[in-house]
CSV table of C-alpha atoms in Angstrom, one decimal:
chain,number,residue,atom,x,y,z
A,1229,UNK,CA,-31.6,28.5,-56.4
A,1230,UNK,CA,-34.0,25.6,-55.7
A,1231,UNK,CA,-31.7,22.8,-53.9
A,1232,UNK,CA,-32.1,19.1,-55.8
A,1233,UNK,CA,-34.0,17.4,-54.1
A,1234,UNK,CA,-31.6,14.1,-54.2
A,1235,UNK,CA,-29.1,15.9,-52.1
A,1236,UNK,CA,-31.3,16.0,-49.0
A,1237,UNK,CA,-31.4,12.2,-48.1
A,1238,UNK,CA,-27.2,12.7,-48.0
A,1239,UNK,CA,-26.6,15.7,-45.8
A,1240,UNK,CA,-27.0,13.5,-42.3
A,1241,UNK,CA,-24.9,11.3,-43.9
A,1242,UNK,CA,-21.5,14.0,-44.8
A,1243,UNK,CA,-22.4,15.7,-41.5
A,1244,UNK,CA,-22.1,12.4,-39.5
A,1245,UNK,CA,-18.7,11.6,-41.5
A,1246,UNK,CA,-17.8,15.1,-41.4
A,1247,UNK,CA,-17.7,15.1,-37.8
A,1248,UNK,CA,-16.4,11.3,-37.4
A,1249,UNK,CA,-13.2,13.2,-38.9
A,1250,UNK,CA,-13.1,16.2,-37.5
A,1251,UNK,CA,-13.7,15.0,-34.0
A,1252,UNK,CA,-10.5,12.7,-34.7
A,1253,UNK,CA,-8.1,15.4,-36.2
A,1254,UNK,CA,-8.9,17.2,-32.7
A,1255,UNK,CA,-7.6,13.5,-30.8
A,1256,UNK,CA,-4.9,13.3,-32.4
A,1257,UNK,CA,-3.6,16.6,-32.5
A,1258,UNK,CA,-2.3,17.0,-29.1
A,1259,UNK,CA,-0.9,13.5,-29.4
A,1260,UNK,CA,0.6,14.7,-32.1
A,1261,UNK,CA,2.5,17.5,-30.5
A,1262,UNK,CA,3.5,15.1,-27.7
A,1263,UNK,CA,5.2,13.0,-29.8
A,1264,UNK,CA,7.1,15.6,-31.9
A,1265,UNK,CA,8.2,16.9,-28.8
A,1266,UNK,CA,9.9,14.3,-27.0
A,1267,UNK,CA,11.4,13.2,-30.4
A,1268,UNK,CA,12.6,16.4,-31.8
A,1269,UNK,CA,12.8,17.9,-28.7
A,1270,UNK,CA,14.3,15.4,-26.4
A,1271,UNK,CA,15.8,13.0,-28.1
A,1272,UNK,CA,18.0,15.9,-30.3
A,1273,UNK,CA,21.7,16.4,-27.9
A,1274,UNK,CA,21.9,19.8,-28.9
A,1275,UNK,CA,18.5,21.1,-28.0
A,1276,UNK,CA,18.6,19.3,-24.9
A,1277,UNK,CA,22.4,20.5,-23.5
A,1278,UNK,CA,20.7,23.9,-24.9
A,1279,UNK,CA,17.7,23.2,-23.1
A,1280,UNK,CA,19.4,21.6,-19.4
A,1281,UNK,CA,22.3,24.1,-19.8
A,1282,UNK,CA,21.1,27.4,-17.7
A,1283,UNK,CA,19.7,25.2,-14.6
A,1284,UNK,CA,23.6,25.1,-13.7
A,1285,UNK,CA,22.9,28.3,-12.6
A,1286,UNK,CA,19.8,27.5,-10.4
A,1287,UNK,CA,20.1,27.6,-6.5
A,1288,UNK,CA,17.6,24.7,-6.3
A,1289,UNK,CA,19.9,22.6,-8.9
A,1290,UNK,CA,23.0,23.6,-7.5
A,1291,UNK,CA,22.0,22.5,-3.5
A,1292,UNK,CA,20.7,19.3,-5.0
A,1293,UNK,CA,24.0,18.5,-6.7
A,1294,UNK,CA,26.2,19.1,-3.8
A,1295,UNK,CA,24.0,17.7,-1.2
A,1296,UNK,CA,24.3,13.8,-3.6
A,1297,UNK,CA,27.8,14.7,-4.2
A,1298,UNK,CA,28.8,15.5,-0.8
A,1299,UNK,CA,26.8,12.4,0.5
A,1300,UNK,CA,28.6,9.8,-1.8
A,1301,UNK,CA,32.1,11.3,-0.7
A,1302,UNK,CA,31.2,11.2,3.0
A,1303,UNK,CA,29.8,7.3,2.6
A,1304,UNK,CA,32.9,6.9,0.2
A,1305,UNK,CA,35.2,7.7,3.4
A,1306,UNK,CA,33.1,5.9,5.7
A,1307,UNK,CA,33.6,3.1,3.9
A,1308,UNK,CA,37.4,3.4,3.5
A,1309,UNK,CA,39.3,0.8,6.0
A,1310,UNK,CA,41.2,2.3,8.4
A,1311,UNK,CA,44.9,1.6,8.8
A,1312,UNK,CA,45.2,-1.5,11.7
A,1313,UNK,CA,46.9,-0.6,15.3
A,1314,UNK,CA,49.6,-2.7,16.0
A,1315,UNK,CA,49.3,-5.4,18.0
A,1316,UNK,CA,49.2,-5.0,21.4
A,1317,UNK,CA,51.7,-7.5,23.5
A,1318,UNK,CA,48.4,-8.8,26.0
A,1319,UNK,CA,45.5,-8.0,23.8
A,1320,UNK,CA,42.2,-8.3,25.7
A,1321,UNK,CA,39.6,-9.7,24.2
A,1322,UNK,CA,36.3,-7.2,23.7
A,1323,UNK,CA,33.7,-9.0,25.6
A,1324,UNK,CA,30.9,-7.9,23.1
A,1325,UNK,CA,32.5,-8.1,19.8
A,1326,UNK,CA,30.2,-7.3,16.9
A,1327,UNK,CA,30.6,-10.5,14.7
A,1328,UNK,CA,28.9,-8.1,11.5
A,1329,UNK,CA,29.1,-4.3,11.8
A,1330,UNK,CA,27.1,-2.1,9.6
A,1331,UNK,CA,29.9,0.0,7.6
A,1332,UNK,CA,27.2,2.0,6.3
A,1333,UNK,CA,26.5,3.2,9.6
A,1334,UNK,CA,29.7,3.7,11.0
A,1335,UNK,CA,30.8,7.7,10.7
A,1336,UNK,CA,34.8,7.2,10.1
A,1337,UNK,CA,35.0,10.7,9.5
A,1338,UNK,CA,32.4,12.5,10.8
A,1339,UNK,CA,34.0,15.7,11.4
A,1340,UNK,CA,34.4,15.9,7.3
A,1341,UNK,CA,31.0,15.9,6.4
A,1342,UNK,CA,30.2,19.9,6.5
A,1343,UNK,CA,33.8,20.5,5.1
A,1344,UNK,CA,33.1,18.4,2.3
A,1345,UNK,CA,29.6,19.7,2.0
A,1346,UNK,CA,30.9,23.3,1.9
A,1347,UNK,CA,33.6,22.3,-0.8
A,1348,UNK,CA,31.3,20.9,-3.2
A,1349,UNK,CA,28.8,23.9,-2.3
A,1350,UNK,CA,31.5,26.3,-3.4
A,1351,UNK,CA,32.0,24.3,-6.3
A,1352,UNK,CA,28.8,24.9,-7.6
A,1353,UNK,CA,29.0,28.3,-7.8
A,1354,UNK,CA,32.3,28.2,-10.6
A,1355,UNK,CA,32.5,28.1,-14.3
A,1356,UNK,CA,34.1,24.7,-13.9
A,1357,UNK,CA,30.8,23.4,-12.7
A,1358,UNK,CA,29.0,25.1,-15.2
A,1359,UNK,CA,31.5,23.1,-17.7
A,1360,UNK,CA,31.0,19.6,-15.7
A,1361,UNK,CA,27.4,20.0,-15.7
A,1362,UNK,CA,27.2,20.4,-19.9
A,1363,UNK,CA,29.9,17.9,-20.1
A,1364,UNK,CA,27.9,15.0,-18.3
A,1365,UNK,CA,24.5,16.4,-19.9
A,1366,UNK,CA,25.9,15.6,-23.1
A,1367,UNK,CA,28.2,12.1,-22.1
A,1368,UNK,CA,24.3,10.4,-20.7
A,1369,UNK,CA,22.3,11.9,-23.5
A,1370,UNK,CA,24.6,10.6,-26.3
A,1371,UNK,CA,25.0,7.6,-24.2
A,1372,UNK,CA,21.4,7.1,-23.7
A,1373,UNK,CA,20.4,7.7,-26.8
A,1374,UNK,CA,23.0,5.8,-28.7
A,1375,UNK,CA,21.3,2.8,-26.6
A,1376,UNK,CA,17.8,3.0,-28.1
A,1377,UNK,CA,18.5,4.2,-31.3
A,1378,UNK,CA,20.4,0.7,-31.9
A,1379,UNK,CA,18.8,-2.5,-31.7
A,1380,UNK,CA,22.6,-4.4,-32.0
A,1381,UNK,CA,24.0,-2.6,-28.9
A,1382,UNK,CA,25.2,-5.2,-26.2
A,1383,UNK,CA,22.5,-5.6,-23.7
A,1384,UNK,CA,23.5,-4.4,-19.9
A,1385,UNK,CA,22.9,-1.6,-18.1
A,1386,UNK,CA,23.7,1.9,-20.1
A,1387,UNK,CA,27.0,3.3,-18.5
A,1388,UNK,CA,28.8,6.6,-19.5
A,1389,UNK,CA,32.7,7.4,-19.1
A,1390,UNK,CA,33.2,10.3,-16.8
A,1391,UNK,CA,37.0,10.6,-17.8
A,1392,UNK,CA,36.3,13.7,-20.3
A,1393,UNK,CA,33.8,15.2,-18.1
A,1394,UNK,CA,36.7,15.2,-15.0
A,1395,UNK,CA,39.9,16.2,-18.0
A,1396,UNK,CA,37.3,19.4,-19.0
A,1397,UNK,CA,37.1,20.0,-15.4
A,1398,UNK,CA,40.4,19.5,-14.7
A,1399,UNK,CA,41.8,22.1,-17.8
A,1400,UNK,CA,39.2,24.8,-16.9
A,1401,UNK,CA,40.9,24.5,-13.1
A,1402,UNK,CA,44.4,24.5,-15.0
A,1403,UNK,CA,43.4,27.7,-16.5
A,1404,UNK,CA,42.1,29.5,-13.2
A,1405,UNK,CA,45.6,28.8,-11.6
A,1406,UNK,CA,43.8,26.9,-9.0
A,1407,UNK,CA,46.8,24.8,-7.2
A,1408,UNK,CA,46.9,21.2,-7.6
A,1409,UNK,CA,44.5,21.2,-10.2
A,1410,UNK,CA,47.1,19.4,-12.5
A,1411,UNK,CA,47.5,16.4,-10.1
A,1412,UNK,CA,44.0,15.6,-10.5
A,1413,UNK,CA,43.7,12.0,-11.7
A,1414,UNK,CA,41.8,11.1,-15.5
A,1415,UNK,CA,40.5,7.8,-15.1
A,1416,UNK,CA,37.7,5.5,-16.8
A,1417,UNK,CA,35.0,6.0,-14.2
A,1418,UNK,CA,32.1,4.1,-15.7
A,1419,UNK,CA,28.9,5.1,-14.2
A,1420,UNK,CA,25.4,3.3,-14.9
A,1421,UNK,CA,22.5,5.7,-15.8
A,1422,UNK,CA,20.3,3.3,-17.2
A,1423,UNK,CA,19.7,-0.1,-15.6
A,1424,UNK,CA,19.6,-3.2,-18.0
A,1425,UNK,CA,16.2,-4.0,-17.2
A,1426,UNK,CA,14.2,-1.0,-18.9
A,1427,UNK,CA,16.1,-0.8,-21.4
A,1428,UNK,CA,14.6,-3.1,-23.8
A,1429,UNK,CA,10.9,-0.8,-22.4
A,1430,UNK,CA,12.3,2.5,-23.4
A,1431,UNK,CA,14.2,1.0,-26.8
A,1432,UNK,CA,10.4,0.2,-28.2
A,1433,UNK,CA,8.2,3.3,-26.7
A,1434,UNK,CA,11.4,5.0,-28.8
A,1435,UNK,CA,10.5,3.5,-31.5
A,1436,UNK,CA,6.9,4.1,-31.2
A,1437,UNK,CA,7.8,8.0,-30.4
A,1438,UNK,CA,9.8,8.1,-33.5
A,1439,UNK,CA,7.3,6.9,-36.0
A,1440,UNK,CA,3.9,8.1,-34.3
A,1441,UNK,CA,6.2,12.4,-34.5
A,1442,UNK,CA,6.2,12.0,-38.4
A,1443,UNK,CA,2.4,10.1,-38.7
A,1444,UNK,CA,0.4,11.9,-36.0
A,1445,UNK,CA,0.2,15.2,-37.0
A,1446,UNK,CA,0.2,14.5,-40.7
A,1447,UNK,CA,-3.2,12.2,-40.2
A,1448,UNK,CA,-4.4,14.9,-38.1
A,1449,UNK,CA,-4.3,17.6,-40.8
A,1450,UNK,CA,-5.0,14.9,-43.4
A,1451,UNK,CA,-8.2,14.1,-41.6
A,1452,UNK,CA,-9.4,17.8,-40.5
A,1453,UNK,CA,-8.9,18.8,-44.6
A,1454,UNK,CA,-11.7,16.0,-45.1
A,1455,UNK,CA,-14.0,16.4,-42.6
A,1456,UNK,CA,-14.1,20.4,-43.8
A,1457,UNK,CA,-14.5,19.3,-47.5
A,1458,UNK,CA,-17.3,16.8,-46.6
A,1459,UNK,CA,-19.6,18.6,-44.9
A,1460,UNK,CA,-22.7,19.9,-45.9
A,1461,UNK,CA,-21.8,23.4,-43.9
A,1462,UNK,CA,-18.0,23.9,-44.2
A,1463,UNK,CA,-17.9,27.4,-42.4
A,1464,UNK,CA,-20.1,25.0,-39.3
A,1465,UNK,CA,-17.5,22.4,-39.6
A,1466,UNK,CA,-14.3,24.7,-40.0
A,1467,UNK,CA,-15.6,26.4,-36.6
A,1468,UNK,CA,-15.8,22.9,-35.0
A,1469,UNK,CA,-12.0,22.3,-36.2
A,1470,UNK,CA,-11.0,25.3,-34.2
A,1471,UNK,CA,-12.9,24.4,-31.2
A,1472,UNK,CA,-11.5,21.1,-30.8
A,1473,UNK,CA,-7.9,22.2,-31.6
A,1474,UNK,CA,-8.3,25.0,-28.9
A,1475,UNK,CA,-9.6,21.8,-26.5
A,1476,UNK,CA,-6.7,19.7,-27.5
A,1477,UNK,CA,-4.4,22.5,-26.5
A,1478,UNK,CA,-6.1,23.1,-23.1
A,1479,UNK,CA,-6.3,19.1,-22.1
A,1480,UNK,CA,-2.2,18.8,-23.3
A,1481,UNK,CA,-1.2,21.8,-21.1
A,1482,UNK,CA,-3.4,20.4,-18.0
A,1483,UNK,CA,-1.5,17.0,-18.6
A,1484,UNK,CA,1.4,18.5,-18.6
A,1485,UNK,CA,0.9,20.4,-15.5
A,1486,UNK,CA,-1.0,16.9,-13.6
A,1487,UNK,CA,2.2,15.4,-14.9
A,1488,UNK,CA,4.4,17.6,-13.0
A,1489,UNK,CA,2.5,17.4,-9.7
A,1490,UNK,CA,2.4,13.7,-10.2
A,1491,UNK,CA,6.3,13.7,-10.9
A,1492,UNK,CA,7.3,16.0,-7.7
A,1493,UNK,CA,5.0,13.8,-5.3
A,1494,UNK,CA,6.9,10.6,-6.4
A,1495,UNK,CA,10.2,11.7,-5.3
A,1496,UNK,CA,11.0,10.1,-2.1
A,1497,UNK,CA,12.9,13.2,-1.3
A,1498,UNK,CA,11.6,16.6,-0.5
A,1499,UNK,CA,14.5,18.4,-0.7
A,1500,UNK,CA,15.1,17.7,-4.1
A,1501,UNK,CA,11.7,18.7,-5.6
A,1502,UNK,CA,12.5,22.3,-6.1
A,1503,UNK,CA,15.8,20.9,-8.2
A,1504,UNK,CA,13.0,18.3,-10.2
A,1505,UNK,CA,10.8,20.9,-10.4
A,1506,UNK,CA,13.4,23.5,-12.1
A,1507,UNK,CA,14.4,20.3,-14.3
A,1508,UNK,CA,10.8,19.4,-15.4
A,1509,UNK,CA,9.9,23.0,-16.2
A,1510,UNK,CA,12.9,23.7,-18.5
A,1511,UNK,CA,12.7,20.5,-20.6
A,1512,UNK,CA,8.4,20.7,-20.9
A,1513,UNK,CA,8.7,24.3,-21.9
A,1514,UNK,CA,8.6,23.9,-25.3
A,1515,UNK,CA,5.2,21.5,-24.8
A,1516,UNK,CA,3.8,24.3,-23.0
A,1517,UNK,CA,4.3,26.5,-25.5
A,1518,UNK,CA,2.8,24.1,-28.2
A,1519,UNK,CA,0.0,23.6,-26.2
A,1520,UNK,CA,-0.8,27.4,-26.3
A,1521,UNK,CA,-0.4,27.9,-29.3
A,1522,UNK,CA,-2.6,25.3,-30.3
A,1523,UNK,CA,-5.6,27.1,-28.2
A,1524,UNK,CA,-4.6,30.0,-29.7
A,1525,UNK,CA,-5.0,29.1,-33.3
A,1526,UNK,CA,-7.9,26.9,-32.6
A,1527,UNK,CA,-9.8,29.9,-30.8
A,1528,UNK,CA,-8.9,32.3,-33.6
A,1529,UNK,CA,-9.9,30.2,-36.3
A,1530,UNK,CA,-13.7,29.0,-34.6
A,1531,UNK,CA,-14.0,33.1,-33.5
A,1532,UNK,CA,-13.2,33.9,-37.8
A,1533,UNK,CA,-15.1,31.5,-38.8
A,1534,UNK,CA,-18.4,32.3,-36.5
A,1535,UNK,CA,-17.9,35.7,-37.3
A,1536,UNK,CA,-18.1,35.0,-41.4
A,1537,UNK,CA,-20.9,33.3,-40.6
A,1538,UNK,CA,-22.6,35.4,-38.4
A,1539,UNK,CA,-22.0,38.4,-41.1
A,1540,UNK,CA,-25.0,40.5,-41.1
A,1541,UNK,CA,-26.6,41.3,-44.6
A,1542,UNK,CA,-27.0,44.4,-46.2
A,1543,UNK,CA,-30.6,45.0,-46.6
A,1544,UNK,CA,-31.7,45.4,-50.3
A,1545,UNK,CA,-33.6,48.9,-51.1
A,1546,UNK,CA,-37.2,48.7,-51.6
A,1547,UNK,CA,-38.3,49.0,-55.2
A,1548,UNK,CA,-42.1,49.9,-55.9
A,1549,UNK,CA,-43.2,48.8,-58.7
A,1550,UNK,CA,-43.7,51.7,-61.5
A,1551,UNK,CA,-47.1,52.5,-62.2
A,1552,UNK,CA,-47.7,51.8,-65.9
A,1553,UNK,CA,-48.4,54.9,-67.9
A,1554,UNK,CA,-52.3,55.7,-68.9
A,1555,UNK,CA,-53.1,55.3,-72.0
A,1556,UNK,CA,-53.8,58.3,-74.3
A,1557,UNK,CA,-57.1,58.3,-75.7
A,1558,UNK,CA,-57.5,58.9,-79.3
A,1559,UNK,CA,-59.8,61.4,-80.8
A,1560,UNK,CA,-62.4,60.3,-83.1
A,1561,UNK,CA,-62.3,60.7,-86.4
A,1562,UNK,CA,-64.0,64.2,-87.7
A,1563,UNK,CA,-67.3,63.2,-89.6
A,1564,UNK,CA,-66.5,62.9,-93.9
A,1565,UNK,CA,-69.1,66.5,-95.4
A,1566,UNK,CA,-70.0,64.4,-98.1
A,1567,UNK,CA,-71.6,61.6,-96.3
A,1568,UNK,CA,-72.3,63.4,-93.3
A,1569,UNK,CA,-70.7,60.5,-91.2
């Protein structure tokens, strides 16, 4: 069928917008999936304590926990005032009296450090740890997130309550008959987890999270479905869709792994990057998993389409053309007797 010959001028055109739009969709896409995963996936309590829940039972995470705890109780008893000595009848004076000592630096107890250390160690390896550790997953993330999610909240530092995280602890070591457990105190420990000072930075990229999970993807199929329809070769631009989904997949998985090695490297301890590490792997996992699925859907979508294109024909059977049939000559007519004709 002849083409008209008015449509020619306009196919640069569509295939310059078509592209414009495609090209686009592809951006956004893994922007997209970034943002749905940190709002749905994050910021949701239940899929995160789901999420942070198992690492209770990794070595790294464990080590990690009671190295900090067992270094804040040691510092806690260094820094606890010893009881006075009487006075002495004829005190002598110290010669060399140190008008400012460093409590930080003076070991009160410093034969309590690897009992403590042990204690805590052994800790780690109970259900009741287990029970502390989704307890005070869930106390910060409700606290945290109550925090951004409401503009009115008092301004200050984000702190969370650690009395129902100990009274768990303390009826799941009531249960296990371990002694004393019912002497342990309950009281309103308030511990900061957020300083007051990024708070009002991570209240607005919340908000900005929030809106740009629910807009993002939907302008990114919104704007894929018209730079397919405006092309002058859909099947071409359909394949280019797939390609550039499959790349947007590929660049959000590498930036999720450069943001790992970047996160590790920042820690100013090394012993605790195997316990970050186990952290940052569990909560990106389901990033991961969007970004291969997106170069798995955008490779298997450009491979159908190039295929349908790349269909071969069928070749049509040679017709010859049917000779036309010789005439039949026609006998003259016999001569009349009476005219002799």
């Amino acid at each position: 069928m002849p083409r008209h010959p008015e449509a020619a001028p306009h196919t640069p055109l569509r295939n310059a917008l078509s592209a414009t739009l495609v090209a686009l969709a592809c951006l956004l896409t893994p922007c997209g999936a970034l943002a749905a995963w940190a709002t749905f996936g994050l910021a949701d309590t239940g899929r995160y304590v789901s999420t942070v829940a198992p690492l209770a039972t990794d070595p790294a995470v464990r080590d990690a926990v009671a190295a900090a705890v067992s270094d804040e109780v040691v510092r806690e008893l260094n820094l606890a005032p010893e009881p006075e000595p009487e006075p002495e009848a004829n005190p002598i004076p110290d010669p060399d009296p140190d008008p400012d000592p460093d409590p930080a630096t003076v070991s009160a107890h410093p034969t309590l450090a690897p009992f403590v250390h042990d204690a805590i160690r052994s800790f780690t390896r109970t259900e009741a740890f287990r029970t502390a550790w989704e307890a005070g997953n869930r106390a910060v993330h409700d606290a945290v997130l109550h925090a951004l999610r409401d503009d009115t909240a008092p301004r200050g530092p984000v702190t969370v309550d650690l009395a129902p995280v100990i009274a768990q602890v303390r009826h799941h070591l009531v249960a296990d008959r371990m002694p004393f457990a019912d002497r342990i105190p309950v009281e309103h420990t308030e511990v900061a987890v957020v300083p007051a000072g990024e708070l009002a930075g991570l209240r607005k990229g919340y908000h900005v999270l929030d809106t740009a999970a629910f807009w993002l993807p939907l302008t990114a199929v919104v704007l894929a479905v018209t730079g397919i329809a405006v092309a002058a070769c859909r099947r071409r631009a359909l394949t280019a869709t797939g390609l550039g989904t499959a790349l947007g997949g590929a660049l959000l998985a590498l930036a999720v792994a450069l943001g790992r090695r970047l996160t590790l490297a920042d820690l100013p301890e090394r012993l605790h990057r195997p316990a970050a590490a186990a952290v940052y792997d569990a909560l990106t996992a389901t990033l991961r998993t969007a970004s291969w699925l997106l170069l798995a859907l955008g490779l298997t979508v450009a491979l159908a389409s190039w295929l349908t294109t790349r269909r071969p024909h069928r070749p049509q059977p040679l017709t010859h053309p049917t000779p036309s049939p010789t005439p039949t000559p026609v006998d003259a007519p016999a001569p009349s007797p009476r005219t002799g004709v």
